CSV table of C-alpha atoms in Angstrom, one decimal:
chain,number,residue,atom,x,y,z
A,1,UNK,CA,0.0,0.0,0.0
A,2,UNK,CA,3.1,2.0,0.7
A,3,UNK,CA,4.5,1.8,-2.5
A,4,UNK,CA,1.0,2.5,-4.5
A,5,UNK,CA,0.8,5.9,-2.6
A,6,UNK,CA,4.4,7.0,-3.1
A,7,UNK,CA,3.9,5.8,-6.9
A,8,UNK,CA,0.2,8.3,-7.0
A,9,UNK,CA,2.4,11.3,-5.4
A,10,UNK,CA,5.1,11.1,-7.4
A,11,UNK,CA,2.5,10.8,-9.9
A,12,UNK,CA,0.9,14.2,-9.5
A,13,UNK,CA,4.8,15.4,-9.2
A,14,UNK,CA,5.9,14.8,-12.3
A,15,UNK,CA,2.4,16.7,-13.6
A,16,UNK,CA,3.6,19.9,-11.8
A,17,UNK,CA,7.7,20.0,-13.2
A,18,UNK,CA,6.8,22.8,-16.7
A,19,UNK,CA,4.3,24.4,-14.7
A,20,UNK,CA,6.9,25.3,-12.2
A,21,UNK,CA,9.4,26.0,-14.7
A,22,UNK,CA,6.8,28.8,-16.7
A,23,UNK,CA,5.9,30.8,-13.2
A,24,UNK,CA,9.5,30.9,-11.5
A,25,UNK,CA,12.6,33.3,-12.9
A,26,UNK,CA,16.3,32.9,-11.9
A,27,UNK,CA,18.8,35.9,-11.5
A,28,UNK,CA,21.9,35.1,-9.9
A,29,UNK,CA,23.0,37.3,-7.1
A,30,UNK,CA,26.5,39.0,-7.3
A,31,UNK,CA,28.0,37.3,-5.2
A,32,UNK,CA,30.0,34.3,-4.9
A,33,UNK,CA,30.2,32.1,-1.5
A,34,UNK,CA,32.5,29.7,0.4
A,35,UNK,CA,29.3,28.2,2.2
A,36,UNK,CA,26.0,29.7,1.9
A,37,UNK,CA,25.4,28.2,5.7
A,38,UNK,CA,22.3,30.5,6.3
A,39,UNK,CA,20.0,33.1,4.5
A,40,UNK,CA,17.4,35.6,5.7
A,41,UNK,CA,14.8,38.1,3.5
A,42,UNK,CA,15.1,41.3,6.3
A,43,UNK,CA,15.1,45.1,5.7
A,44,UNK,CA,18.2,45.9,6.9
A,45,UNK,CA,18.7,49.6,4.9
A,46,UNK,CA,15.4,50.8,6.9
A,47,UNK,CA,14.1,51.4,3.1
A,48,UNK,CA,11.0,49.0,3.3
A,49,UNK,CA,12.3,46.8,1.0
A,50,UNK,CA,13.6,43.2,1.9
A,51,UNK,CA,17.2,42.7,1.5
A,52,UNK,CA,18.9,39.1,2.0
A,53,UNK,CA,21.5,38.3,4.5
A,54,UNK,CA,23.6,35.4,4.3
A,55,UNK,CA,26.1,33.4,6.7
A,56,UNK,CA,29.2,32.8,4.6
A,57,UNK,CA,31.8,30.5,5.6
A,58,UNK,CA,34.2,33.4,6.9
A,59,UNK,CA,31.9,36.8,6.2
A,60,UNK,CA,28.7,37.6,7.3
A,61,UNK,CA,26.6,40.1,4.5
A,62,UNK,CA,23.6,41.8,3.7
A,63,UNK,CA,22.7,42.5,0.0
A,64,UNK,CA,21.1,46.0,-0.8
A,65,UNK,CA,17.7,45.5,-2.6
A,66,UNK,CA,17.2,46.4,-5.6
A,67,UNK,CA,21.0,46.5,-6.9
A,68,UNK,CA,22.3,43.7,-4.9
A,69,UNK,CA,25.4,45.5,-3.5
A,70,UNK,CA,27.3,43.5,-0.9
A,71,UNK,CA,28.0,44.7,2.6
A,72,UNK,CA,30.5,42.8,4.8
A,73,UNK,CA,29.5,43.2,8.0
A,74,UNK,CA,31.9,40.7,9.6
A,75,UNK,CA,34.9,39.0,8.3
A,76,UNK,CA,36.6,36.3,9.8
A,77,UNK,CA,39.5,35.3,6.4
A,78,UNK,CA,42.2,34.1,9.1
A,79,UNK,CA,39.6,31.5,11.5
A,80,UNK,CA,40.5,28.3,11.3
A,81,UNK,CA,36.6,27.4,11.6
A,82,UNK,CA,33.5,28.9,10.4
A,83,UNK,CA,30.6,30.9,10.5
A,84,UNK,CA,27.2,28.8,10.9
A,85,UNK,CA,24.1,30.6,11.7
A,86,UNK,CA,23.0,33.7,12.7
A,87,UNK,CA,19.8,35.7,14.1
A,88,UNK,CA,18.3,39.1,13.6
A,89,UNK,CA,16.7,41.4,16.7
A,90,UNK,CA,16.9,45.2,17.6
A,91,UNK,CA,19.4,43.9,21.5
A,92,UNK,CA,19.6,47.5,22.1
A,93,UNK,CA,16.5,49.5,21.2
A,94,UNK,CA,18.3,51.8,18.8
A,95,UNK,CA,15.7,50.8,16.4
A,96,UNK,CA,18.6,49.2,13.7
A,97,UNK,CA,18.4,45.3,13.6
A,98,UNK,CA,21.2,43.9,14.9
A,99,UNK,CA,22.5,40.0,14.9
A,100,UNK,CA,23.5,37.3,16.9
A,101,UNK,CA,26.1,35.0,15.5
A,102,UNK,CA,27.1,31.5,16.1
A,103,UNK,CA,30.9,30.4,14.9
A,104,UNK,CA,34.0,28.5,15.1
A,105,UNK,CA,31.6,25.9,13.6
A,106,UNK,CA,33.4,22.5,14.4
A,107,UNK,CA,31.1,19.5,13.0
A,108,UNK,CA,33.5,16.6,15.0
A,109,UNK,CA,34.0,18.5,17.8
A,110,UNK,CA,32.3,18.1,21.0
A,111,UNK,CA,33.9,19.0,23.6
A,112,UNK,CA,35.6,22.7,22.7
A,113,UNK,CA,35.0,25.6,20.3
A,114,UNK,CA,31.7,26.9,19.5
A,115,UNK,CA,31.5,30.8,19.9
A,116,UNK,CA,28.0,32.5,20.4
A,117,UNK,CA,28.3,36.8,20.4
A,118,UNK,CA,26.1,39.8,18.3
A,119,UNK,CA,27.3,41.9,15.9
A,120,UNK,CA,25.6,45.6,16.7
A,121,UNK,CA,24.4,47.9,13.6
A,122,UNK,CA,25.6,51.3,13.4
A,123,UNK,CA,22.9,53.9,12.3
A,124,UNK,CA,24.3,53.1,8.8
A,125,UNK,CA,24.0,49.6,8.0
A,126,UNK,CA,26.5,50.2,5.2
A,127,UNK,CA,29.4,50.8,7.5
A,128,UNK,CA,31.3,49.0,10.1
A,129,UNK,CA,29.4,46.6,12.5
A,130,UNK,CA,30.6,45.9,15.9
A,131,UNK,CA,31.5,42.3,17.5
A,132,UNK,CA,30.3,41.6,21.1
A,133,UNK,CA,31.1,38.2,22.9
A,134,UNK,CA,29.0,36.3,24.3
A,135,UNK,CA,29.7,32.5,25.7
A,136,UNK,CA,31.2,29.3,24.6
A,137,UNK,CA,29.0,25.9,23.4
A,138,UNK,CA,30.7,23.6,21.2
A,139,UNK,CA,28.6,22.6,17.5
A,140,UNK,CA,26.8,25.8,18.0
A,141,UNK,CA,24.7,25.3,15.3
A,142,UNK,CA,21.2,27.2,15.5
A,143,UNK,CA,19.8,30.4,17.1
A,144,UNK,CA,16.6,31.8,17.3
A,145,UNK,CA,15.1,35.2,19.7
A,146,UNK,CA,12.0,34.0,21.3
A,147,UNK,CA,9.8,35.1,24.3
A,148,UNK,CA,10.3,32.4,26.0
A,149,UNK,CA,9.8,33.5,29.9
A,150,UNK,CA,6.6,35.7,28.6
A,151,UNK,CA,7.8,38.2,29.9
A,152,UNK,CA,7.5,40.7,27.0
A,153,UNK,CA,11.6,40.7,26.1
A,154,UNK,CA,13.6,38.3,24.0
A,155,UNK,CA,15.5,35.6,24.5
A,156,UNK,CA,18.2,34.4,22.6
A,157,UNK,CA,17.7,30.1,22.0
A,158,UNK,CA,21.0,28.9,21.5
A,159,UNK,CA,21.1,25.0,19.9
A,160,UNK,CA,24.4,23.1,19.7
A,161,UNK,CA,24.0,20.4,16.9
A,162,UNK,CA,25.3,17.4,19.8
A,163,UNK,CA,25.6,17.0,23.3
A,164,UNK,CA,29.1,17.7,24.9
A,165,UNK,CA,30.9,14.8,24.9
A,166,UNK,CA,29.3,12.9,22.6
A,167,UNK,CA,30.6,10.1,20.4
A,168,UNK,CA,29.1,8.9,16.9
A,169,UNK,CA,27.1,7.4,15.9
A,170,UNK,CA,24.8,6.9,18.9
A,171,UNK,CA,25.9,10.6,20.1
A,172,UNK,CA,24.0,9.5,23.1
A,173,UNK,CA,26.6,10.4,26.1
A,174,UNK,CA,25.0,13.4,26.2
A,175,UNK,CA,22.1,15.5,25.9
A,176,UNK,CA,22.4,19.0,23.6
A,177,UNK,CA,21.9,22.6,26.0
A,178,UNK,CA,19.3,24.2,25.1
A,179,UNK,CA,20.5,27.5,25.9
A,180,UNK,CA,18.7,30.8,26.5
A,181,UNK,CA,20.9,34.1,26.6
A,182,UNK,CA,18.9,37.4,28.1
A,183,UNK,CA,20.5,40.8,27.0
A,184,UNK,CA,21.6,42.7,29.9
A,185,UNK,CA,19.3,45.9,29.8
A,186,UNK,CA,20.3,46.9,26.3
A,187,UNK,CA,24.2,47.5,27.8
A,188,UNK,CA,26.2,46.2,24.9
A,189,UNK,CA,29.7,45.2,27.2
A,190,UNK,CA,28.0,43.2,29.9
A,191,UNK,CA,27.6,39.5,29.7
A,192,UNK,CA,24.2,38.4,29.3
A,193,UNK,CA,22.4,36.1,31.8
A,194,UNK,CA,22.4,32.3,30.6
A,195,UNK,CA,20.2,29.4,31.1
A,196,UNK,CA,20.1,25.8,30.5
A,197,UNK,CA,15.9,25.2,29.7
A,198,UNK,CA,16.8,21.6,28.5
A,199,UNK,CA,19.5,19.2,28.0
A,200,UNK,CA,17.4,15.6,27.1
A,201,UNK,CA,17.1,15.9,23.2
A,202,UNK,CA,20.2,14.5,21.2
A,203,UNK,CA,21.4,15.6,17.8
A,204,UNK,CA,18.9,18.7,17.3
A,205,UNK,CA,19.5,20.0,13.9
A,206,UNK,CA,17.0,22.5,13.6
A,207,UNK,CA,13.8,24.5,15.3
A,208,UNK,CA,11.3,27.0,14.8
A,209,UNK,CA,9.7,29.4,16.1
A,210,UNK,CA,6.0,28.9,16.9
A,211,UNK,CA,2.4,29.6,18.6
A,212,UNK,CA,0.8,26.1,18.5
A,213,UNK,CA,-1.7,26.6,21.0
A,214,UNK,CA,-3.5,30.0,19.6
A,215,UNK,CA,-2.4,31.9,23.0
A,216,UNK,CA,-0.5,34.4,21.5
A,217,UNK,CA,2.4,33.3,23.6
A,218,UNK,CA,6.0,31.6,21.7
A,219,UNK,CA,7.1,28.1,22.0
A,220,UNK,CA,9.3,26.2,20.1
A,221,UNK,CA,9.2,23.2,17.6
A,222,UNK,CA,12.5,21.0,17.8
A,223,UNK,CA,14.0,18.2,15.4
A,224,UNK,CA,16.2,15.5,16.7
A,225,UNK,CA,16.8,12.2,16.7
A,226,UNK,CA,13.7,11.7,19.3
A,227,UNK,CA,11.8,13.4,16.3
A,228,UNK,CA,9.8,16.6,16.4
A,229,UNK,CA,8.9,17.8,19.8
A,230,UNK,CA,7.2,20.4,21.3
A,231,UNK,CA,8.9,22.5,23.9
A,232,UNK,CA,7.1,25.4,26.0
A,233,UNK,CA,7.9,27.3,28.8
A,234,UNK,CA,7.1,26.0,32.2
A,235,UNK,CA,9.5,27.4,34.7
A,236,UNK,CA,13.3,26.4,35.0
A,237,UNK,CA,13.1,23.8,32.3
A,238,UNK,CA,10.7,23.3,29.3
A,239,UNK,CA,7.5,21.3,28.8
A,240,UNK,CA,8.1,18.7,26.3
A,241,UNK,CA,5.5,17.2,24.4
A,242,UNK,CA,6.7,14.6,21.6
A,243,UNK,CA,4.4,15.2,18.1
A,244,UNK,CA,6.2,13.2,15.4
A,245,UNK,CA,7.8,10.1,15.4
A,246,UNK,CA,10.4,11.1,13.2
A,247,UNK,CA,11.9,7.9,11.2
A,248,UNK,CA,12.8,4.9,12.9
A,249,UNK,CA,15.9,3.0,12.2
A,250,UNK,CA,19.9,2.8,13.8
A,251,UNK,CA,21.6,6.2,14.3
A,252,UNK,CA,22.6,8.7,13.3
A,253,UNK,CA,19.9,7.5,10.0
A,254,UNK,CA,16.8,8.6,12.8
A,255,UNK,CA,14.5,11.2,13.8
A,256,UNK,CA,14.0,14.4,12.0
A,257,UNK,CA,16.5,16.8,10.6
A,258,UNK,CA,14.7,20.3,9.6
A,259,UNK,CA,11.5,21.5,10.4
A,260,UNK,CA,8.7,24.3,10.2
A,261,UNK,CA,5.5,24.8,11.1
A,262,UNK,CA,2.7,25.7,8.1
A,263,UNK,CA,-0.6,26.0,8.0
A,264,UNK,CA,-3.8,24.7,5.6
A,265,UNK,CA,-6.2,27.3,4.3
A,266,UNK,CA,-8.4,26.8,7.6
A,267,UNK,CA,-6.1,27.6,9.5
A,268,UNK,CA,-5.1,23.9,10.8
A,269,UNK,CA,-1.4,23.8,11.6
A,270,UNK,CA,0.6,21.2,9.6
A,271,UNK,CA,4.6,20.3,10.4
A,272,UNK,CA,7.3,19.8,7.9
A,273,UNK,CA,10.6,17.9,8.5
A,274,UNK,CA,13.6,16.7,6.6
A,275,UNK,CA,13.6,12.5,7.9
A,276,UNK,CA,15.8,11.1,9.0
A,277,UNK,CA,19.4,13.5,10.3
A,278,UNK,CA,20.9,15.0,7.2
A,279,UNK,CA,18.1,13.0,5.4
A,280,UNK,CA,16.5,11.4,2.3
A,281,UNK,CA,12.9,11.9,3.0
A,282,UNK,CA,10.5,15.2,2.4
A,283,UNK,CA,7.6,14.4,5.5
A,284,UNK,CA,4.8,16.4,6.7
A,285,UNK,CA,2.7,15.4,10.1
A,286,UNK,CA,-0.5,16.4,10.1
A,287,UNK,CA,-2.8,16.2,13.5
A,288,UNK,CA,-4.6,13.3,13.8
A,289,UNK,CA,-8.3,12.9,13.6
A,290,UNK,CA,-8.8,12.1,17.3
A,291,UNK,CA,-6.9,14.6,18.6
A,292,UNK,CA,-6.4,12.7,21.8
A,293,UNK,CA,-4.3,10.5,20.1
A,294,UNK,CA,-0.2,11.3,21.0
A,295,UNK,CA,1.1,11.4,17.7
A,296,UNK,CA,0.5,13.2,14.7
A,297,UNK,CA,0.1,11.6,11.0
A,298,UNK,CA,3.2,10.9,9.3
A,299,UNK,CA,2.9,11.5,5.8
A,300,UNK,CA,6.4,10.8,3.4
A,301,UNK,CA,5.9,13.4,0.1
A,302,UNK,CA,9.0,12.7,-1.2
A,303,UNK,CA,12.4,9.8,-1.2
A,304,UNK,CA,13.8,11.1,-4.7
A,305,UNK,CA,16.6,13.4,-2.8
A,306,UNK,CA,19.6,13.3,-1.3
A,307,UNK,CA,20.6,15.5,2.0
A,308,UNK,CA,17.7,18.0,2.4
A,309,UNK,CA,18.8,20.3,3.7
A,310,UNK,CA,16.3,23.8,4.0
A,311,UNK,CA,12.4,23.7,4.7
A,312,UNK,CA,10.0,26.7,4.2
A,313,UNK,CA,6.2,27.2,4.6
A,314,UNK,CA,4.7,30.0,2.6
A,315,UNK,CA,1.5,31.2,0.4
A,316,UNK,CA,2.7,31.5,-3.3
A,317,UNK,CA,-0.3,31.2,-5.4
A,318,UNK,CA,-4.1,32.1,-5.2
A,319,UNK,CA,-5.2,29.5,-2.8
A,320,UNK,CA,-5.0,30.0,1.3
A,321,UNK,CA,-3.0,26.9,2.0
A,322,UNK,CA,0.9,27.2,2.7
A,323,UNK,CA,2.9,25.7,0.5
A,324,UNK,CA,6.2,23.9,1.3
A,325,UNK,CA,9.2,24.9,0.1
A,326,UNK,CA,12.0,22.4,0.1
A,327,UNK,CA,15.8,22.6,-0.3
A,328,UNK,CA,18.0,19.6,-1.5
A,329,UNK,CA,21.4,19.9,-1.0
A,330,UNK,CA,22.9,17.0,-3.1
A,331,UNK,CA,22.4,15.3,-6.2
A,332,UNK,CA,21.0,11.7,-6.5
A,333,UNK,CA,22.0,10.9,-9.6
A,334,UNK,CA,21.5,12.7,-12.9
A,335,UNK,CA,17.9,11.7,-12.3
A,336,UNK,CA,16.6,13.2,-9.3
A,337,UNK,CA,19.3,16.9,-8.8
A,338,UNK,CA,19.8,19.2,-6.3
A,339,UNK,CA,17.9,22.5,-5.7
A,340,UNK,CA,14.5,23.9,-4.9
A,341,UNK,CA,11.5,21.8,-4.7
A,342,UNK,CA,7.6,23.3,-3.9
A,343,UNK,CA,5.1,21.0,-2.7
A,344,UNK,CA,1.5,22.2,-3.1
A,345,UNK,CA,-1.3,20.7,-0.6
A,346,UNK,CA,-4.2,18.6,-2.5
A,347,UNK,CA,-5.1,15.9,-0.2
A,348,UNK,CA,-3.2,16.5,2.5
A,349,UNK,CA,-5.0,14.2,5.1
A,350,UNK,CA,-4.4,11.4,2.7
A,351,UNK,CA,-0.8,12.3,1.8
A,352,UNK,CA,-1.3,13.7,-1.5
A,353,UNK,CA,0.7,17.0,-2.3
A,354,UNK,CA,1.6,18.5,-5.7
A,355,UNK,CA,5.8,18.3,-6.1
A,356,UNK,CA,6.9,21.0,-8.3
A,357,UNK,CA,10.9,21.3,-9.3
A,358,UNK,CA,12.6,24.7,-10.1
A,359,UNK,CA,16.1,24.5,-12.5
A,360,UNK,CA,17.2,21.2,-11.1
A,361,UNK,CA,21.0,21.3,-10.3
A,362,UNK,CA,21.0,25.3,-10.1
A,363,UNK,CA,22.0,25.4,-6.3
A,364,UNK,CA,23.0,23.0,-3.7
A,365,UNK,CA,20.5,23.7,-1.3
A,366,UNK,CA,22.1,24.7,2.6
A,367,UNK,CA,19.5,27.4,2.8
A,368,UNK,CA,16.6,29.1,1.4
A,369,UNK,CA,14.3,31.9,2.8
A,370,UNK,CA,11.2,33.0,1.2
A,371,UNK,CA,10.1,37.3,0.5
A,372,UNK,CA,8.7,39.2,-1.4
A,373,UNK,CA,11.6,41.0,-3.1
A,374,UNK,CA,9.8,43.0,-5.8
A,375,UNK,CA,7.0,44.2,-3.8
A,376,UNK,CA,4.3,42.4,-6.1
A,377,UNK,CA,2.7,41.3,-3.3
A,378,UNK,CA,3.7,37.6,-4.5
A,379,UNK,CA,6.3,35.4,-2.1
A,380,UNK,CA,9.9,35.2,-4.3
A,381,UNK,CA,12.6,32.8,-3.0
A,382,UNK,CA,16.1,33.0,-2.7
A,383,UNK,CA,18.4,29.7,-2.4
A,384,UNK,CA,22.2,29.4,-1.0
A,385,UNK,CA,24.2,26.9,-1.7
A,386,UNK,CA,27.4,24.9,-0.8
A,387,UNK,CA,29.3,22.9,-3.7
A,388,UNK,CA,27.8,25.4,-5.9
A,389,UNK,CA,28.7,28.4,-4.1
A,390,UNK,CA,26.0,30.6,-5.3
A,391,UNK,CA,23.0,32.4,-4.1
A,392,UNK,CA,20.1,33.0,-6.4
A,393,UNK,CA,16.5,34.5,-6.5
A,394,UNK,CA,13.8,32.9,-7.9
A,395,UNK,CA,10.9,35.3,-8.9
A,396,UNK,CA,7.7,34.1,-8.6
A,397,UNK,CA,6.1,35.6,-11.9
A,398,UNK,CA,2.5,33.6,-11.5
């Protein structure tokens, strides 16, 4: 039964392929990366146009909408490691976004390295940005400001790719900090209070940002080899509630890799994952009919990839549902490339999801972020990769 239901998706997929290649443009950007290890759509000129930001392996840069002019904003030529992810939030009230940073990226190391700190924007973006330290976690790998605590302020969520200590492939010594930085009143030289608000999870590649229960009030979506989990505040350590079973199997080839939260045209929430760690397997969980039931519905979109490796929910046509928006990092073949892949919802309590493929092969995937560039009013996409060391805007022209 498995197999006739992949077959009927990738069915409808193959449908989709010229009519994504007629509504989507290229342009290549100006720029050429190292690693494109993170991208954001983010008015950072104050114009009221988006402009992209991207992690570079040893830069960190903003691109000026409309002409695309590069501004370095940090430059690390002489590290020895890398830049990996980065997060945008005004720490000081000056009303200029500024950016926390996560470097010395050191994929087999555990136990050292790892530097978290926030570069702050002068009143000109275009000139030189200042480098604050922060703290020390080894495979910092993700960052996200939340409100965690309620309390009306922003935290910083910090989230080391593996626990300290931890050995592959189990990586099981240990579980990952979850750490949670408060800015100390807006003064830029003092250190800013840490917390641990868990340390269970193992090998959490990715989270989001979310509002699942309608309260107004953050929480956060985590992927991991447990699978996707549910984390909310509930004093000194978080609530966790496990929703997805992520895939099953012998690590490191388990539980979930990226993830976002979407939503369906009546408003029901839908989550979307890469399966398993650095994985193979496009997967959306739906909730399940009887909503008493623990789990959500594991549906699999999508095996014809290698190493997804980006995941977007967005509007980008006339309907109300969220499409999903899927990077793939590596090629599979000649057959089944690298690069941007949109799913569009059909059926989605039975699985069924249009897959839609734009210029196969054009990036290598690490990141994408969706905007709307032109100001059309229509979502555009723009894609950064690794081995192709390129970033590129695709223009939605529906």
């Amino acid at each position: 039964m498995f197999l006739r239901l992949m077959s009927s998706i990738l069915l409808i997929a193959n449908s989709g392929i010229a009519n994504a290649e007629s509504s989507w443009r290229s342009e290549v950007l100006p720029i050429e990366l190292g690693v494109g290890y993170a991208v954001l759509s983010i008015d950072i000129s104050g114009d009221g146009r988006l402009d992209i930001a991207i992690v570079d392996s040893k830069r960190i840069v903003w691109l000026e909408n409309p002409t695309w002019k590069t501004h370095v904003i940090y430059s690390t030529p002489d590290a020895a490691n890398d830049n990996v992810c980065f997060a945008p939030h005004d720490v000081d009230g000056d009303g200029h976004v500024d950016f926390a940073v996560g470097h010395d990226w050191q994929f087999g190391n555990s136990d050292s390295g790892g530097k978290i700190g926030w570069l702050h924007s002068p009143s000109d973006p275009r000139q030189p940005w200042t480098y604050y330290p922060l703290a020390e976690e080894p495979t910092t790998h993700r960052m996200r400001w939340i409100d965690w605590d309620h309390d009306g302020r922003q935290e910083l969520v910090v989230v080391p790719l593996k626990g300290k200590g931890t050995k592959p492939p189990t990586f099981a010594e240990s579980g990952i900090r979850l750490l949670a930085f408060s800015p100390s009143n807006n003064k830029a030289t003092e250190p800013w209070p840490m917390k641990v608000i868990d340390d269970s999870l193992h090998v959490m590649h990715n989270l989001d940002v979310v509002d699942m229960n309608g309260d107004a009030e953050q929480e956060l979506l985590a992927a991991s080899f447990e699978g996707v989990t549910h984390l909310e505040h509930a004093g000194d350590h978080a609530k966790k509630t496990l929703l997805g079973s992520g895939q099953a199997g012998t690590a490191p080839a388990i539980g979930a890799s990226e993830i976002r939260l979407g939503t369906f045209g009546n408003k029901e929430p839908y989550i979307a994952t890469i399966e398993p760690w650095h994985g193979d397997k496009v997967v959306v969980y739906t909730q399940p009919v009887n909503r008493e039931a623990a789990l959500w519905t594991r549906h699999v979109l999508d095996e014809q990839l290698k190493w997804g490796h980006a995941v977007a929910c967005t509007n980008i046509d006339d309907d109300d549902d969220q499409e999903l928006i899927i990077g793939v990092r590596d090629n599979l073949g000649e057959e089944h490339r690298s690069g941007v892949r949109i799913f569009d919802p059909k059926d989605p309590k039975n699985g069924k999801w249009e897959r839609k493929l734009i210029e196969p092969g054009q990036v290598a995937v690490e990141d994408l972020a969706a905007g709307d560039f032109d100001g059309d009013g229509d979502q555009d996409i723009v894609a950064v990769g690794r081995a192709t060391h390129n970033a590129v805007i695709y223009w939605n022209d529906r």
